[in-house]
Amino acid sequence: MLKLPAAIYTQILGHCLGGLPDEACGLIAGDGEGQVSVCYPTTNAAASAKLYTVDPLEHLRAERDAESLGLEIIGVFHSHTHTDAYPSPTDVEQASTPLSNPQWHYVLVSLRDTHPTLRSYRIVDGQIDEESVVVESHVAG
Amino acid sequence: MPVEVRLPTVLRSHAGGQASVSANGSTIGEVLADLTRSYPGMSGQLLTDEGDLHRFVNVYVNDDDVRYLDRLDTKVTDGDSVSILPAVAGG
């Protein structure tokens, strides 16, 4: 399960819409339980409507910032401009490289329809499993 | 000379769970070679059979991506911080 504070949910959708006509991407940080507490919108270094690459230096800065907050990067989000919010074969391939973290959450945002659709997946050994997404209007504590 | 190497999460298990380790070398190539000598579990995960950096691996010296420097020939000096992260991409 992925738990997204409402403000981060809207931040992700806003970054994806703002990236049109290209795909947009970013990283999410939180804890090992799927609780997201910080979102790092990043530049799509591929600058493409079909591919994304999280800007490597922005990734490094996000990693350092998350660590300074006692958090870890727990996943990545990106948009599909004209297809479903479902991992593409390229997404699965990229999630299966030796340095890919099997604990990561892969958040997909489809911008195909009038209203964006956000879904989240785990991708382990090439297998895609959708997980539930809870948008929290208030974070306990 | 020793430099600190920050490891990505999935490589930490090969280094007893440490988030960063010390490695020796005057270039990134030498540092990565020393790293895989010390932690053989990492060999094959950073470099291709041809000895180049895998495309899914990002390596940084301090705040610079080595792909924009001299790749594996990028010089490191005492006290530099080397970071290894997965390249995050898709379609």
mmCIF file of C-alpha atoms in Angstrom:
data_model
loop_
_atom_site.group_PDB
_atom_site.id
_atom_site.type_symbol
_atom_site.label_atom_id
_atom_site.label_comp_id
_atom_site.label_asym_id
_atom_site.label_seq_id
_atom_site.Cartn_x
_atom_site.Cartn_y
_atom_site.Cartn_z
ATOM 1 C CA MET A 1 0.000 0.000 0.000
ATOM 2 C CA LEU A 2 1.144 3.497 -0.814
ATOM 3 C CA LYS A 3 0.005 6.292 1.498
ATOM 4 C CA LEU A 4 0.097 9.726 -0.103
ATOM 5 C CA PRO A 5 -0.708 12.925 1.782
ATOM 6 C CA ALA A 6 -3.215 14.913 -0.298
ATOM 7 C CA ALA A 7 -0.706 17.724 -0.813
ATOM 8 C CA ILE A 8 1.794 15.298 -2.343
ATOM 9 C CA TYR A 9 -0.893 13.656 -4.455
ATOM 10 C CA THR A 10 -1.724 17.047 -5.972
ATOM 11 C CA GLN A 11 1.975 17.911 -6.272
ATOM 12 C CA ILE A 12 2.545 14.762 -8.341
ATOM 13 C CA LEU A 13 -0.463 15.409 -10.602
ATOM 14 C CA GLY A 14 0.539 19.068 -10.993
ATOM 15 C CA HIS A 15 4.104 18.172 -11.956
ATOM 16 C CA CYS A 16 2.849 15.625 -14.498
ATOM 17 C CA LEU A 17 0.397 18.084 -16.058
ATOM 18 C CA GLY A 18 3.076 20.781 -16.076
ATOM 19 C CA GLY A 19 5.417 18.482 -17.974
ATOM 20 C CA LEU A 20 3.112 18.099 -20.990
ATOM 21 C CA PRO A 21 3.587 17.382 -23.826
ATOM 22 C CA ASP A 22 6.496 15.335 -22.446
ATOM 23 C CA GLU A 23 6.422 12.707 -19.758
ATOM 24 C CA ALA A 24 7.226 14.037 -16.305
ATOM 25 C CA CYS A 25 8.914 12.241 -13.426
ATOM 26 C CA GLY A 26 10.027 12.545 -9.848
ATOM 27 C CA LEU A 27 10.990 10.655 -6.725
ATOM 28 C CA ILE A 28 9.087 9.994 -3.523
ATOM 29 C CA ALA A 29 10.604 9.624 -0.081
ATOM 30 C CA GLY A 30 9.162 8.110 3.028
ATOM 31 C CA ASP A 31 9.435 5.085 5.258
ATOM 32 C CA GLY A 32 9.492 1.340 4.730
ATOM 33 C CA GLU A 33 5.735 1.112 5.252
ATOM 34 C CA GLY A 34 4.792 3.001 2.091
ATOM 35 C CA GLN A 35 4.094 6.254 3.896
ATOM 36 C CA VAL A 36 5.230 9.040 1.582
ATOM 37 C CA SER A 37 6.252 12.270 3.260
ATOM 38 C CA VAL A 38 8.273 14.158 0.655
ATOM 39 C CA CYS A 39 8.023 14.410 -3.117
ATOM 40 C CA TYR A 40 10.899 15.488 -5.335
ATOM 41 C CA PRO A 41 9.680 16.558 -8.777
ATOM 42 C CA THR A 42 12.626 16.143 -11.151
ATOM 43 C CA THR A 43 13.521 17.099 -14.689
ATOM 44 C CA ASN A 44 12.855 14.487 -17.334
ATOM 45 C CA ALA A 45 16.367 14.398 -18.775
ATOM 46 C CA ALA A 46 15.042 12.415 -21.746
ATOM 47 C CA ALA A 47 12.710 15.355 -22.604
ATOM 48 C CA SER A 48 10.409 12.956 -24.417
ATOM 49 C CA ALA A 49 6.714 12.129 -24.645
ATOM 50 C CA LYS A 50 7.607 8.430 -24.691
ATOM 51 C CA LEU A 51 10.523 8.057 -22.293
ATOM 52 C CA TYR A 52 11.699 9.484 -19.025
ATOM 53 C CA THR A 53 15.010 9.662 -17.211
ATOM 54 C CA VAL A 54 15.194 11.165 -13.755
ATOM 55 C CA ASP A 55 17.880 13.840 -13.975
ATOM 56 C CA PRO A 56 20.889 12.155 -12.324
ATOM 57 C CA LEU A 57 22.049 15.190 -10.342
ATOM 58 C CA GLU A 58 18.549 15.922 -9.070
ATOM 59 C CA HIS A 59 18.364 12.273 -8.016
ATOM 60 C CA LEU A 60 21.591 12.676 -6.043
ATOM 61 C CA ARG A 61 20.279 15.829 -4.337
ATOM 62 C CA ALA A 62 16.963 14.134 -3.506
ATOM 63 C CA GLU A 63 18.814 11.164 -2.061
ATOM 64 C CA ARG A 64 20.901 13.440 0.162
ATOM 65 C CA ASP A 65 17.929 15.533 1.240
ATOM 66 C CA ALA A 66 15.858 12.466 2.102
ATOM 67 C CA GLU A 67 18.735 11.061 4.118
ATOM 68 C CA SER A 68 19.128 14.333 6.022
ATOM 69 C CA LEU A 69 15.449 14.055 6.953
ATOM 70 C CA GLY A 70 15.861 10.470 8.142
ATOM 71 C CA LEU A 71 13.881 9.211 5.138
ATOM 72 C CA GLU A 72 14.701 7.125 2.119
ATOM 73 C CA ILE A 73 13.717 7.306 -1.513
ATOM 74 C CA ILE A 74 11.003 4.662 -1.765
ATOM 75 C CA GLY A 75 9.902 5.054 -5.342
ATOM 76 C CA VAL A 76 9.486 6.984 -8.535
ATOM 77 C CA PHE A 77 6.518 8.492 -10.312
ATOM 78 C CA HIS A 78 6.120 9.303 -13.985
ATOM 79 C CA SER A 79 3.391 10.134 -16.426
ATOM 80 C CA HIS A 80 2.071 8.386 -19.490
ATOM 81 C CA THR A 81 0.718 11.056 -21.761
ATOM 82 C CA HIS A 82 -1.386 8.868 -24.058
ATOM 83 C CA THR A 83 -1.620 5.447 -22.457
ATOM 84 C CA ASP A 84 -2.931 3.750 -19.314
ATOM 85 C CA ALA A 85 -1.451 4.226 -15.860
ATOM 86 C CA TYR A 86 0.204 0.823 -16.195
ATOM 87 C CA PRO A 87 3.934 0.004 -16.426
ATOM 88 C CA SER A 88 5.178 -0.258 -20.008
ATOM 89 C CA PRO A 89 7.617 -3.000 -21.064
ATOM 90 C CA THR A 90 10.364 -0.345 -20.810
ATOM 91 C CA ASP A 91 9.284 0.445 -17.249
ATOM 92 C CA VAL A 92 9.453 -3.229 -16.310
ATOM 93 C CA GLU A 93 12.855 -3.642 -17.947
ATOM 94 C CA GLN A 94 14.227 -0.592 -16.123
ATOM 95 C CA ALA A 95 12.789 -1.830 -12.828
ATOM 96 C CA SER A 96 14.665 -5.093 -13.262
ATOM 97 C CA THR A 97 18.263 -3.896 -13.519
ATOM 98 C CA PRO A 98 20.723 -5.118 -10.861
ATOM 99 C CA LEU A 99 20.632 -1.841 -8.916
ATOM 100 C CA SER A 100 16.836 -1.533 -8.944
ATOM 101 C CA ASN A 101 15.390 -1.703 -5.479
ATOM 102 C CA PRO A 102 12.651 -4.367 -5.291
ATOM 103 C CA GLN A 103 11.125 -2.431 -2.391
ATOM 104 C CA TRP A 104 10.351 0.571 -4.608
ATOM 105 C CA HIS A 105 6.879 1.800 -5.445
ATOM 106 C CA TYR A 106 6.305 2.651 -9.118
ATOM 107 C CA VAL A 107 3.655 5.346 -9.413
ATOM 108 C CA LEU A 108 2.080 5.878 -12.830
ATOM 109 C CA VAL A 109 -0.034 8.843 -13.802
ATOM 110 C CA SER A 110 -2.080 8.643 -16.983
ATOM 111 C CA LEU A 111 -2.880 11.935 -18.672
ATOM 112 C CA ARG A 112 -4.763 10.309 -21.527
ATOM 113 C CA ASP A 113 -8.227 11.258 -20.289
ATOM 114 C CA THR A 114 -9.672 14.524 -19.072
ATOM 115 C CA HIS A 115 -8.944 13.576 -15.469
ATOM 116 C CA PRO A 116 -5.503 12.216 -14.540
ATOM 117 C CA THR A 117 -5.404 8.688 -13.132
ATOM 118 C CA LEU A 118 -2.796 7.707 -10.527
ATOM 119 C CA ARG A 119 -1.944 4.087 -9.758
ATOM 120 C CA SER A 120 0.938 2.400 -7.965
ATOM 121 C CA TYR A 121 2.758 -0.866 -8.557
ATOM 122 C CA ARG A 122 5.486 -3.082 -7.229
ATOM 123 C CA ILE A 123 7.685 -4.579 -9.920
ATOM 124 C CA VAL A 124 9.754 -7.547 -8.756
ATOM 125 C CA ASP A 125 11.543 -9.992 -11.047
ATOM 126 C CA GLY A 126 9.614 -8.633 -13.989
ATOM 127 C CA GLN A 127 6.270 -9.248 -12.322
ATOM 128 C CA ILE A 128 3.877 -6.315 -11.979
ATOM 129 C CA ASP A 129 1.599 -6.143 -8.944
ATOM 130 C CA GLU A 130 -0.733 -3.231 -8.425
ATOM 131 C CA GLU A 131 -1.014 -1.948 -4.873
ATOM 132 C CA SER A 132 -3.677 0.217 -3.284
ATOM 133 C CA VAL A 133 -3.122 3.959 -2.977
ATOM 134 C CA VAL A 134 -4.540 5.844 -0.025
ATOM 135 C CA VAL A 135 -4.738 9.616 -0.362
ATOM 136 C CA GLU A 136 -4.647 11.073 3.127
ATOM 137 C CA SER A 137 -6.282 14.397 3.767
ATOM 138 C CA HIS A 138 -4.762 14.451 7.255
ATOM 139 C CA VAL A 139 -1.619 12.740 8.403
ATOM 140 C CA ALA A 140 -1.908 11.271 11.872
ATOM 141 C CA GLY A 141 0.584 12.552 14.394
ATOM 142 C CA MET B 1 44.224 7.141 -1.481
ATOM 143 C CA PRO B 2 40.978 6.415 0.305
ATOM 144 C CA VAL B 3 37.669 7.930 -0.705
ATOM 145 C CA GLU B 4 34.243 7.428 0.761
ATOM 146 C CA VAL B 5 31.822 5.530 -1.489
ATOM 147 C CA ARG B 6 28.103 5.886 -0.836
ATOM 148 C CA LEU B 7 26.321 2.712 -1.860
ATOM 149 C CA PRO B 8 22.829 2.330 -3.315
ATOM 150 C CA THR B 9 20.433 0.372 -1.098
ATOM 151 C CA VAL B 10 20.645 -2.886 -3.032
ATOM 152 C CA LEU B 11 24.450 -3.054 -2.845
ATOM 153 C CA ARG B 12 24.624 -2.525 0.905
ATOM 154 C CA SER B 13 23.904 -6.179 1.621
ATOM 155 C CA HIS B 14 27.228 -7.012 -0.067
ATOM 156 C CA ALA B 15 29.025 -4.714 2.385
ATOM 157 C CA GLY B 16 27.551 -5.985 5.620
ATOM 158 C CA GLY B 17 24.703 -3.476 5.450
ATOM 159 C CA GLN B 18 26.963 -0.418 5.416
ATOM 160 C CA ALA B 19 25.627 2.656 3.590
ATOM 161 C CA SER B 20 29.120 3.856 2.794
ATOM 162 C CA VAL B 21 32.506 2.211 2.629
ATOM 163 C CA SER B 22 36.064 3.291 2.001
ATOM 164 C CA ALA B 23 37.849 2.385 -1.223
ATOM 165 C CA ASN B 24 41.211 3.228 -2.748
ATOM 166 C CA GLY B 25 42.171 4.568 -6.137
ATOM 167 C CA SER B 26 43.167 7.676 -8.019
ATOM 168 C CA THR B 27 40.439 7.309 -10.657
ATOM 169 C CA ILE B 28 36.810 6.182 -10.538
ATOM 170 C CA GLY B 29 37.803 3.035 -12.425
ATOM 171 C CA GLU B 30 40.384 2.175 -9.766
ATOM 172 C CA VAL B 31 37.955 2.948 -6.950
ATOM 173 C CA LEU B 32 35.278 0.672 -8.459
ATOM 174 C CA ALA B 33 37.862 -2.064 -9.020
ATOM 175 C CA ASP B 34 38.967 -1.798 -5.386
ATOM 176 C CA LEU B 35 35.346 -1.871 -4.282
ATOM 177 C CA THR B 36 34.614 -5.099 -6.121
ATOM 178 C CA ARG B 37 37.847 -6.636 -4.808
ATOM 179 C CA SER B 38 36.735 -5.888 -1.257
ATOM 180 C CA TYR B 39 33.117 -6.847 -1.887
ATOM 181 C CA PRO B 40 33.061 -9.471 -4.669
ATOM 182 C CA GLY B 41 29.256 -9.602 -4.564
ATOM 183 C CA MET B 42 29.221 -6.260 -6.367
ATOM 184 C CA SER B 43 31.250 -7.414 -9.335
ATOM 185 C CA GLY B 44 29.263 -7.482 -12.547
ATOM 186 C CA GLN B 45 26.710 -5.065 -11.100
ATOM 187 C CA LEU B 46 28.632 -1.884 -11.904
ATOM 188 C CA LEU B 47 30.736 -2.596 -14.974
ATOM 189 C CA THR B 48 30.033 -4.374 -18.229
ATOM 190 C CA ASP B 49 32.150 -7.288 -19.421
ATOM 191 C CA GLU B 50 33.953 -4.731 -21.586
ATOM 192 C CA GLY B 51 34.823 -2.786 -18.461
ATOM 193 C CA ASP B 52 32.577 0.209 -19.067
ATOM 194 C CA LEU B 53 30.014 1.593 -16.691
ATOM 195 C CA HIS B 54 26.634 -0.150 -16.971
ATOM 196 C CA ARG B 55 24.012 2.210 -18.425
ATOM 197 C CA PHE B 56 21.782 1.672 -15.383
ATOM 198 C CA VAL B 57 24.466 2.887 -12.984
ATOM 199 C CA ASN B 58 25.131 6.525 -12.128
ATOM 200 C CA VAL B 59 28.414 7.407 -10.429
ATOM 201 C CA TYR B 60 29.185 10.808 -9.006
ATOM 202 C CA VAL B 61 32.284 12.480 -7.622
ATOM 203 C CA ASN B 62 31.022 14.938 -5.064
ATOM 204 C CA ASP B 63 28.321 16.792 -7.059
ATOM 205 C CA ASP B 64 29.344 15.752 -10.564
ATOM 206 C CA ASP B 65 28.118 12.898 -12.726
ATOM 207 C CA VAL B 66 31.226 11.102 -14.043
ATOM 208 C CA ARG B 67 29.548 10.674 -17.455
ATOM 209 C CA TYR B 68 30.057 14.409 -17.861
ATOM 210 C CA LEU B 69 33.634 14.215 -16.650
ATOM 211 C CA ASP B 70 36.063 11.542 -17.797
ATOM 212 C CA ARG B 71 33.848 8.561 -16.994
ATOM 213 C CA LEU B 72 36.007 5.823 -15.445
ATOM 214 C CA ASP B 73 39.125 7.944 -15.925
ATOM 215 C CA THR B 74 37.704 10.707 -13.731
ATOM 216 C CA LYS B 75 40.310 11.602 -11.104
ATOM 217 C CA VAL B 76 39.538 11.395 -7.430
ATOM 218 C CA THR B 77 41.558 12.823 -4.610
ATOM 219 C CA ASP B 78 41.740 12.169 -0.900
ATOM 220 C CA GLY B 79 38.542 13.207 0.798
ATOM 221 C CA ASP B 80 36.348 13.101 -2.311
ATOM 222 C CA SER B 81 32.946 11.547 -1.888
ATOM 223 C CA VAL B 82 31.860 9.051 -4.524
ATOM 224 C CA SER B 83 28.174 8.139 -4.814
ATOM 225 C CA ILE B 84 26.626 5.272 -6.731
ATOM 226 C CA LEU B 85 22.923 5.353 -7.585
ATOM 227 C CA PRO B 86 20.654 3.452 -9.943
ATOM 228 C CA ALA B 87 19.793 5.343 -13.127
ATOM 229 C CA VAL B 88 16.038 5.795 -12.904
ATOM 230 C CA ALA B 89 14.295 5.708 -16.254
ATOM 231 C CA GLY B 90 11.459 4.151 -18.176
ATOM 232 C CA GLY B 91 8.910 4.788 -20.828
#
